Short mmCIF file of C-alpha atoms in Angstrom, two decimals:
data_model
loop_
_atom_site.label_atom_id
_atom_site.label_comp_id
_atom_site.label_asym_id
_atom_site.label_seq_id
_atom_site.Cartn_x
_atom_site.Cartn_y
_atom_site.Cartn_z
CA MET A 1 87.74 91.46 44.44
CA THR A 2 86.97 94.32 46.79
CA SER A 3 85.14 92.03 49.19
CA THR A 4 88.09 89.63 49.30
CA THR A 5 90.51 92.48 50.02
CA LEU A 6 88.38 93.86 52.81
CA THR A 7 87.88 90.56 54.53
CA GLY A 8 91.49 89.49 54.11
CA SER A 9 93.06 92.72 55.35
CA PRO A 10 92.06 92.48 59.04
CA ALA A 11 93.26 88.89 59.18
CA LYS A 12 96.70 89.99 58.05
CA LYS A 13 96.87 92.98 60.33
CA ALA A 14 95.50 91.36 63.48
CA PRO A 15 98.65 89.36 64.42
CA GLY A 16 100.82 92.48 64.14
CA PHE A 17 98.34 94.46 66.20
CA ILE A 18 98.26 91.77 68.88
CA ALA A 19 102.05 91.51 68.85
CA ARG A 20 102.39 95.26 69.39
CA ILE A 21 99.97 95.32 72.32
CA GLY A 22 100.99 91.94 73.71
CA GLY A 23 98.85 89.00 74.77
CA GLN A 24 99.37 89.81 78.45
CA ASN A 25 98.15 93.38 77.97
CA LEU A 26 95.15 92.23 75.94
CA SER A 27 94.21 89.90 78.79
CA LEU A 28 94.46 92.78 81.27
CA ILE A 29 92.36 95.02 79.04
CA GLY A 30 89.74 92.28 78.79
CA ALA A 31 89.72 91.79 82.57
CA LEU A 32 89.47 95.55 83.13
CA VAL A 33 86.50 95.80 80.74
CA VAL A 34 84.76 92.94 82.57
CA VAL A 35 85.33 94.58 85.99
CA LEU A 36 84.10 97.96 84.74
CA ALA A 37 81.01 96.41 83.13
CA LEU A 38 80.20 94.30 86.21
CA PHE A 39 80.42 97.07 88.78
CA GLY A 40 78.95 99.61 86.36
CA SER A 41 75.82 97.45 86.17
CA LEU A 42 75.66 97.21 89.97
CA ASN A 43 76.31 100.90 90.68
CA GLY A 44 75.04 103.68 88.46
CA ASN A 45 77.76 106.08 89.63
CA TYR A 46 80.64 103.68 89.18
CA LEU A 47 81.45 104.72 85.60
CA SER A 48 80.90 108.43 86.20
CA TRP A 49 83.81 110.75 85.38
CA ASN A 50 84.04 111.77 89.04
CA ASN A 51 84.43 108.17 90.19
CA ILE A 52 86.97 107.43 87.43
CA GLN A 53 89.06 110.32 88.79
CA VAL A 54 88.64 108.97 92.33
CA ILE A 55 89.98 105.60 91.17
CA GLY A 56 92.88 107.32 89.41
CA GLN A 57 93.86 109.32 92.46
CA ALA A 58 93.51 106.28 94.72
CA VAL A 59 95.97 104.24 92.65
CA THR A 60 98.53 107.00 92.07
CA ILE A 61 100.79 106.12 95.00
CA THR A 62 100.59 102.39 94.29
CA GLY A 63 101.18 103.13 90.62
CA LEU A 64 104.38 105.08 91.26
CA LEU A 65 105.77 102.25 93.37
CA ALA A 66 104.66 99.63 90.84
CA VAL A 67 106.45 101.48 88.03
CA VAL A 68 109.82 101.38 89.80
CA GLN A 69 109.13 97.88 91.12
CA THR A 70 108.85 96.90 87.46
CA VAL A 71 112.32 98.28 86.77
CA VAL A 72 113.98 96.41 89.63
CA ILE A 73 112.18 93.15 88.78
CA ILE A 74 113.34 93.44 85.17
CA CYS A 75 116.87 93.75 86.63
CA GLY A 76 116.35 90.45 88.41
CA GLY A 77 115.89 92.06 91.84
CA LEU A 78 113.02 92.94 94.15
CA ASP A 79 112.24 95.68 96.68
CA ILE A 80 109.89 94.79 99.52
CA SER A 81 110.69 98.00 101.40
CA VAL A 82 108.99 100.52 99.07
CA GLY A 83 106.00 101.03 101.36
CA SER A 84 108.22 101.77 104.34
CA GLN A 85 110.33 104.10 102.21
CA ALA A 86 107.19 106.03 101.24
CA GLY A 87 106.11 106.24 104.90
CA LEU A 88 109.54 107.52 105.96
CA ALA A 89 109.53 110.11 103.16
CA SER A 90 106.04 111.21 104.21
CA VAL A 91 107.19 111.85 107.78
CA VAL A 92 110.37 113.63 106.65
CA SER A 93 108.48 115.86 104.20
CA ALA A 94 106.03 117.02 106.89
CA MET A 95 108.64 117.49 109.62
CA ALA A 96 111.05 119.37 107.30
CA PHE A 97 108.13 121.48 106.07
CA THR A 98 107.33 122.50 109.65
CA SER A 99 110.96 123.02 110.67
CA ALA A 100 111.64 125.24 107.64
CA GLY A 101 108.81 127.60 108.49
CA SER A 102 106.13 125.99 106.32
CA ASN A 103 108.39 125.74 103.28
CA ALA A 104 106.94 123.07 101.00
CA LEU A 105 109.98 122.89 98.72
CA ALA A 106 112.26 122.29 101.71
CA GLY A 107 110.00 119.47 102.88
CA MET A 108 109.91 117.87 99.43
CA GLY A 109 113.65 118.26 98.92
CA ALA A 110 114.40 116.63 102.26
CA ALA A 111 112.06 113.73 101.46
CA VAL A 112 113.65 113.08 98.06
CA ALA A 113 117.15 113.25 99.59
CA VAL A 114 116.20 110.71 102.25
CA GLY A 115 114.54 108.53 99.62
CA LEU A 116 117.69 108.54 97.50
CA LEU A 117 119.79 107.71 100.58
CA VAL A 118 117.74 104.70 101.69
CA GLY A 119 117.51 103.44 98.10
CA VAL A 120 121.28 103.59 97.69
CA VAL A 121 121.70 101.88 101.08
CA ASN A 122 119.52 99.01 99.81
CA GLY A 123 121.61 98.76 96.65
CA VAL A 124 124.92 98.83 98.50
CA VAL A 125 123.80 96.14 100.96
CA ILE A 126 122.65 93.93 98.08
CA VAL A 127 125.67 94.48 95.81
CA TYR A 128 128.59 94.83 98.19
CA GLY A 129 127.16 92.92 101.14
CA ARG A 130 126.14 90.12 98.74
CA VAL A 131 122.74 89.86 100.39
CA ASN A 132 119.74 88.42 98.55
CA PRO A 133 117.50 91.34 97.44
CA THR A 134 114.43 89.82 99.10
CA ILE A 135 116.20 89.51 102.47
CA ALA A 136 117.91 92.90 102.21
CA THR A 137 114.72 94.79 101.41
CA LEU A 138 112.70 92.77 103.92
CA ALA A 139 115.15 94.08 106.51
CA GLY A 140 114.69 97.55 105.00
CA LEU A 141 110.92 97.25 105.33
CA ALA A 142 111.26 96.81 109.08
CA ALA A 143 114.14 99.27 109.52
CA TYR A 144 112.67 102.19 107.58
CA LYS A 145 109.29 101.75 109.22
CA GLY A 146 111.05 101.79 112.59
CA VAL A 147 112.99 104.97 111.70
CA ALA A 148 109.76 106.67 110.61
CA GLN A 149 108.11 105.71 113.90
CA LEU A 150 111.09 106.88 115.93
CA LEU A 151 111.19 110.25 114.17
CA SER A 152 107.45 110.77 114.56
CA ASP A 153 106.97 109.02 117.89
CA GLY A 154 104.47 106.85 116.03
CA ARG A 155 102.11 109.77 115.33
CA ALA A 156 101.12 111.80 112.30
CA GLN A 157 103.38 114.85 111.98
CA GLY A 158 102.69 118.41 110.91
CA TYR A 159 99.82 119.87 108.93
CA VAL A 160 100.46 120.78 105.30
CA LEU A 161 97.03 121.66 103.94
CA ASN A 162 97.50 125.33 104.75
CA ASP A 163 100.16 125.41 102.03
CA SER A 164 99.23 126.16 98.42
CA ILE A 165 101.74 123.70 96.90
CA PHE A 166 100.55 120.73 98.95
CA ILE A 167 96.93 121.72 98.31
CA PHE A 168 97.67 121.82 94.58
CA LEU A 169 99.23 118.36 94.70
CA ALA A 170 96.29 116.93 96.62
CA ARG A 171 93.35 118.69 94.97
CA GLY A 172 94.61 120.57 91.92
CA LYS A 173 93.74 119.73 88.32
CA ILE A 174 95.43 120.32 84.99
CA ALA A 175 93.28 120.08 81.85
CA GLY A 176 90.51 118.53 83.95
CA LEU A 177 92.71 115.73 85.30
CA PRO A 178 93.95 115.59 88.92
CA VAL A 179 97.59 116.60 89.39
CA MET A 180 98.36 113.31 91.15
CA ILE A 181 97.38 111.36 88.04
CA TRP A 182 99.54 113.62 85.87
CA ILE A 183 102.51 112.90 88.14
CA LEU A 184 102.00 109.15 87.77
CA LEU A 185 101.67 109.43 83.98
CA LEU A 186 104.78 111.61 83.67
CA VAL A 187 106.92 109.30 85.82
CA ALA A 188 105.59 106.24 83.97
CA ALA A 189 106.28 107.85 80.57
CA ALA A 190 109.82 108.81 81.59
CA VAL A 191 110.61 105.29 82.84
CA HIS A 192 109.01 103.74 79.73
CA VAL A 193 111.20 105.87 77.44
CA MET A 194 114.26 104.98 79.49
CA LEU A 195 113.55 101.24 79.28
CA LYS A 196 112.56 101.08 75.64
CA TYR A 197 114.63 103.69 73.86
CA THR A 198 117.93 104.13 75.69
CA ASP A 199 121.08 102.09 76.21
CA ILE A 200 120.38 102.23 79.95
CA GLY A 201 117.08 100.42 79.42
CA ARG A 202 118.61 97.81 77.15
CA ASN A 203 121.31 97.16 79.73
CA ILE A 204 118.69 96.79 82.47
CA TYR A 205 116.90 94.10 80.44
CA ALA A 206 120.25 92.45 79.78
CA LEU A 207 121.02 92.30 83.51
CA GLY A 208 117.80 90.46 84.26
CA GLY A 209 117.99 88.22 81.21
CA ASN A 210 121.55 86.99 81.69
CA ASP A 211 123.82 88.77 84.13
CA THR A 212 126.87 86.72 83.09
CA ALA A 213 126.49 87.75 79.46
CA ALA A 214 125.87 91.34 80.58
CA ARG A 215 129.11 91.32 82.59
CA LEU A 216 131.05 89.91 79.65
CA ALA A 217 129.56 92.64 77.47
CA GLY A 218 131.15 95.23 79.76
CA ILE A 219 128.03 96.35 81.64
CA SER A 220 128.84 97.57 85.14
CA ILE A 221 126.34 95.44 87.03
CA ASN A 222 127.12 96.89 90.46
CA LYS A 223 126.68 100.47 89.25
CA TYR A 224 123.38 99.67 87.54
CA LEU A 225 121.91 97.85 90.52
CA VAL A 226 122.80 100.58 93.01
CA SER A 227 121.42 103.20 90.61
CA VAL A 228 118.15 101.29 90.15
CA TYR A 229 117.63 101.02 93.90
CA GLY A 230 118.47 104.72 94.21
CA LEU A 231 115.77 105.45 91.59
CA ILE A 232 113.30 103.38 93.59
CA GLY A 233 114.07 105.42 96.71
CA MET A 234 113.52 108.73 94.89
CA VAL A 235 110.20 107.67 93.36
CA ALA A 236 109.10 106.17 96.69
CA ALA A 237 109.85 109.59 98.19
CA VAL A 238 107.59 111.23 95.59
CA ALA A 239 104.89 108.72 96.59
CA GLY A 240 105.47 109.68 100.25
CA ILE A 241 105.11 113.38 99.41
CA LEU A 242 101.80 112.68 97.67
CA LEU A 243 100.71 110.65 100.70
CA THR A 244 101.46 113.67 102.89
CA ALA A 245 99.51 115.92 100.53
CA ARG A 246 96.50 113.58 100.46
CA THR A 247 96.30 113.06 104.20
CA GLY A 248 97.44 116.54 105.23
CA SER A 249 100.25 115.27 107.46
CA GLY A 250 103.27 112.97 107.59
CA GLN A 251 102.17 109.36 108.03
CA PRO A 252 104.73 106.91 109.49
CA VAL A 253 102.61 103.83 108.78
CA SER A 254 98.98 104.67 107.95
CA GLY A 255 98.53 104.86 104.20
CA SER A 256 101.86 103.23 103.35
CA GLU A 257 101.46 99.78 104.92
CA GLY A 258 100.82 97.08 102.35
CA LEU A 259 101.93 99.21 99.41
CA GLU A 260 104.83 96.87 98.69
CA LEU A 261 102.48 93.92 98.11
CA LYS A 262 100.25 95.99 95.82
CA ALA A 263 103.27 97.18 93.82
CA ILE A 264 104.64 93.65 93.38
CA THR A 265 101.17 92.31 92.48
CA ALA A 266 100.72 95.01 89.83
CA ALA A 267 104.16 94.35 88.33
CA ALA A 268 103.56 90.58 88.24
CA LEU A 269 100.07 90.98 86.75
CA GLY A 270 101.54 93.39 84.22
CA GLY A 271 103.79 90.69 82.83
CA CYS A 272 107.07 91.06 84.75
CA ALA A 273 108.96 87.80 84.99
CA LEU A 274 109.98 87.53 88.63
CA LYS A 275 113.33 86.06 87.55
CA GLY A 276 114.05 89.18 85.53
CA GLY A 277 114.57 90.20 81.93
CA LYS A 278 110.92 90.67 80.99
CA GLY A 279 108.26 93.28 81.68
CA GLY A 280 107.04 96.71 80.70
CA ILE A 281 105.42 99.85 82.06
CA GLY A 282 102.28 99.58 79.91
CA GLY A 283 101.30 96.25 81.42
CA THR A 284 102.05 97.48 84.92
CA LEU A 285 99.79 100.54 84.49
CA LEU A 286 96.98 98.34 83.17
CA ALA A 287 97.37 96.07 86.20
CA VAL A 288 97.32 99.10 88.53
CA ALA A 289 94.11 100.29 86.86
CA LEU A 290 92.59 96.81 87.21
CA LEU A 291 93.44 96.60 90.92
CA GLY A 292 92.08 100.11 91.52
CA ALA A 293 88.86 99.44 89.63
CA LEU A 294 88.35 96.18 91.53
CA GLU A 295 89.02 97.77 94.92
CA ASN A 296 86.72 100.72 94.23
CA GLY A 297 83.97 98.41 93.00
CA LEU A 298 84.18 96.12 96.02
CA THR A 299 84.18 99.11 98.37
CA GLY A 300 81.11 100.51 96.60
CA GLN A 301 79.32 97.23 97.21
CA ASN A 302 80.22 97.43 100.93
CA ILE A 303 82.28 94.26 100.74
CA ASN A 304 84.58 93.79 103.72
CA ALA A 305 88.09 95.16 103.10
CA PHE A 306 89.52 91.86 104.33
CA TRP A 307 88.08 90.18 101.24
CA GLN A 308 89.88 92.78 99.13
CA ASN A 309 93.15 91.57 100.64
CA VAL A 310 92.18 87.99 99.79
CA ALA A 311 91.44 89.00 96.19
CA GLN A 312 94.78 90.79 95.93
CA GLY A 313 96.66 87.75 97.20
CA LEU A 314 94.82 85.46 94.80
CA LEU A 315 95.63 87.73 91.87
CA LEU A 316 99.34 87.57 92.74
CA VAL A 317 99.23 83.77 92.87
CA VAL A 318 97.37 83.62 89.54
CA ALA A 319 99.92 85.95 87.92
CA VAL A 320 102.85 83.81 89.08
CA VAL A 321 101.15 80.55 88.03
CA ILE A 322 100.54 81.97 84.54
CA GLN A 323 104.19 83.01 84.30
CA GLN A 324 105.37 79.54 85.31
CA ARG A 325 103.13 77.88 82.73
CA ARG A 326 104.26 80.21 79.96
CA SER A 327 107.94 79.79 80.80
CA GLY A 328 107.66 75.99 80.78
CA GLU A 329 109.70 75.70 83.96
CA ARG A 330 109.33 72.56 86.03
CA ALA A 331 107.09 73.03 89.05
CA ILE A 332 108.79 72.53 92.42
CA GLY A 333 108.20 69.08 93.83
CA LEU A 334 106.90 67.58 90.58
CA PRO A 335 108.78 65.24 88.27
CA ALA A 336 110.32 66.75 85.13
#
């Protein structure tokens, strides 16, 4: 009797456990374990606590952008300009810091204000200009990068590592964990709570799932979309501030170029349906960790960085193919 109960219990509990975690997340966990085991066997220092922290710090900026990219994709939108927004915020934070007499809070405040402004501009162009989000933010990618280069004359600006606040952001630790990782976890937790446990989150999922039904339900679609893009701009500004802290100066392009592709790849790998209405922060964070572990492992094996770009592109394609297969949608160019 006891034996039957013990053997039967896991079988009953397993489906609920899998449902709570999600098949997509279980796949990511499995892939992450494989990557860690593979590179851990090739490099004795790969699984050391120091290297785990290095991976965590390396993915913080990408992680912040991936978290808000997840929100906008759930809405049914996209933001290709997040990397340029982070670069612009980085330049503004360093230049404002210098202009205000080495005042870190002034630099950070100016960066967040600019981030909010460019995010709202994206939202207004998309909503009121009736421009496709991909086209609007593609234009933003070029425009914000250009503004950052004009402001900085194409060069790194300022030097912030003589300031205790920037030093703390770049090198500080709380409870043995780097501050940068704490910032990512706090932002991710806040966005997760918003999406899962508030009316705002439920309305965001509704917008991406069926915008017509959402409109009929009385949801102000325009207000939500502009607000979401404003949120992206603010979090991108935080990423830009961390970029400034890590590099010691405002970076108009270096360090921010390519971040948009990494953020979209992480969101897609994490289970976001690119047509909207589906996704979550947990899956996105797992995908960010997987990308970071893979990149660190390849770098440790002295594999050319160009191959890392190839791997990243392939992962994005794989993620989209899996989504298409699961959704049952007809492939373009093939008979129904």
